[in-house]
XYZ file of C-alpha atoms in Angstrom:
155
model
C 74.303 -16.409 -16.513
C 73.432 -19.553 -18.919
C 75.367 -22.268 -19.067
C 74.801 -25.243 -21.250
C 77.105 -27.323 -19.175
C 76.930 -28.337 -14.841
C 80.401 -27.671 -13.195
C 81.675 -30.878 -11.423
C 80.078 -30.102 -7.594
C 77.991 -27.739 -8.792
C 74.866 -29.542 -10.223
C 73.300 -28.421 -7.175
C 73.731 -25.064 -6.744
C 72.677 -21.541 -8.906
C 74.987 -20.202 -10.002
C 74.235 -16.426 -10.415
C 77.652 -13.896 -11.599
C 80.584 -15.222 -13.040
C 83.961 -13.756 -13.678
C 87.450 -13.540 -13.681
C 90.476 -11.473 -11.864
C 94.536 -12.470 -12.584
C 94.177 -15.828 -14.368
C 91.348 -17.578 -11.426
C 87.350 -18.156 -12.242
C 85.644 -16.486 -9.864
C 81.813 -17.379 -9.427
C 78.814 -16.583 -6.881
C 76.203 -19.080 -6.051
C 73.896 -19.866 -3.779
C 71.218 -23.052 -2.312
C 67.757 -22.609 -3.181
C 65.521 -21.618 -1.095
C 63.488 -24.237 1.179
C 61.804 -25.084 4.674
C 64.890 -26.550 6.601
C 64.709 -29.385 9.327
C 65.855 -27.839 12.959
C 68.080 -31.109 14.648
C 67.547 -30.534 18.020
C 63.448 -30.221 16.980
C 62.894 -31.397 13.898
C 60.708 -28.696 13.047
C 61.427 -27.607 9.690
C 61.428 -23.501 9.645
C 61.670 -20.961 6.567
C 62.724 -17.978 9.119
C 66.164 -16.803 7.784
C 68.145 -15.388 10.984
C 70.870 -13.557 7.835
C 73.443 -14.816 4.922
C 77.423 -14.688 4.914
C 79.637 -15.055 1.808
C 82.223 -17.736 2.137
C 85.205 -17.729 -0.363
C 85.549 -21.442 -1.408
C 88.411 -23.296 -3.528
C 87.149 -25.483 -6.100
C 88.532 -27.429 -8.685
C 89.963 -25.977 -12.109
C 87.917 -25.372 -14.543
C 88.907 -24.239 -18.198
C 93.198 -25.064 -16.373
C 92.496 -21.999 -14.132
C 92.018 -22.438 -10.489
C 88.490 -20.835 -9.646
C 86.792 -19.922 -6.145
C 83.494 -19.995 -5.240
C 81.867 -17.332 -3.257
C 79.107 -18.745 -1.519
C 76.170 -16.999 -0.290
C 75.474 -19.701 2.988
C 71.812 -18.828 5.005
C 71.364 -19.211 8.525
C 67.855 -20.091 9.824
C 66.056 -19.486 13.264
C 64.084 -21.782 14.960
C 61.385 -20.859 16.961
C 62.850 -22.412 19.550
C 65.037 -19.182 19.334
C 68.224 -21.436 17.997
C 70.338 -20.699 14.403
C 71.830 -23.029 13.004
C 73.181 -23.403 9.159
C 71.355 -24.632 5.381
C 72.688 -27.570 4.386
C 74.887 -27.980 1.083
C 76.501 -30.198 -1.438
C 78.979 -27.620 -1.935
C 81.323 -27.469 1.254
C 81.463 -29.153 4.317
C 80.864 -27.110 7.740
C 84.340 -25.262 8.746
C 86.148 -25.372 5.812
C 87.544 -23.748 2.898
C 87.724 -26.517 0.057
C 85.105 -27.477 -1.615
C 83.647 -31.464 -1.599
C 84.434 -32.301 -4.699
C 88.073 -30.040 -5.178
C 88.433 -32.680 -1.500
C 87.982 -36.051 -3.525
C 89.703 -35.223 -6.332
C 93.590 -34.446 -3.747
C 92.282 -37.835 -2.036
C 92.148 -39.596 -5.305
C 95.469 -37.629 -6.814
C 97.229 -37.717 -3.101
C 96.642 -41.633 -3.438
C 98.434 -41.613 -6.538
C 101.072 -38.624 -7.359
C 104.503 -38.764 -7.631
C 104.795 -37.189 -3.584
C 102.465 -34.510 -2.037
C 104.399 -31.851 -3.288
C 104.440 -31.994 -6.262
C 100.387 -33.431 -6.006
C 100.402 -29.857 -3.473
C 101.346 -27.393 -5.763
C 98.916 -29.018 -8.903
C 96.230 -28.269 -6.749
C 97.183 -24.844 -4.615
C 97.332 -25.543 -1.553
C 100.465 -27.088 0.829
C 102.136 -29.990 1.434
C 100.164 -30.184 5.001
C 96.725 -30.344 3.630
C 97.744 -33.265 1.223
C 99.272 -35.270 3.714
C 96.344 -34.695 6.048
C 93.764 -35.664 3.683
C 96.267 -38.774 2.766
C 96.031 -39.858 6.514
C 92.324 -39.255 6.385
C 91.645 -41.672 3.032
C 94.442 -44.345 4.491
C 93.270 -44.296 7.952
C 90.264 -46.337 6.419
C 92.382 -49.350 5.942
C 94.347 -49.738 8.578
C 94.080 -52.140 10.648
C 95.316 -52.230 14.840
C 97.376 -54.666 15.773
C 97.094 -55.851 19.630
C 100.121 -58.151 18.905
C 102.604 -59.316 16.264
C 102.795 -62.746 15.112
C 105.831 -64.383 16.420
C 109.343 -64.902 15.157
C 110.040 -67.695 13.152
C 114.064 -68.314 14.532
C 115.204 -71.118 12.092
C 115.351 -68.878 9.005
C 119.147 -68.118 7.405
C 119.260 -65.774 5.255
């Protein structure tokens, strides 16, 4: 497949096929093959244990919901441990791409309410609230004691 533009969040992957069904945009992609470093022993290995197809929701493409079918590799080290490859598309245990999470985070902060933002991204209100809590937790501080109240104040 030949593109003359990069799709957001897919600069680091190779898109092998594309298609569409029922108003959705479907892309099959993979990461380039490389020798992966093992986290526990630091050894680099190129031995592949298996592949797995992971369906990931991505940003809208041409106003159509897009899904990535990401071909994820699992490597095996000489010490016997198995590990997944590092990628720039999706975090571990996630069903939404990194770009999708960033876009949802921006819209949930600037949006009217969680319901409208969630329907825009075809997800639940709970997911939008959870993303908002992740973003806002960084800026909130725990307070041990409250400041004293001025009793001479008149209303």
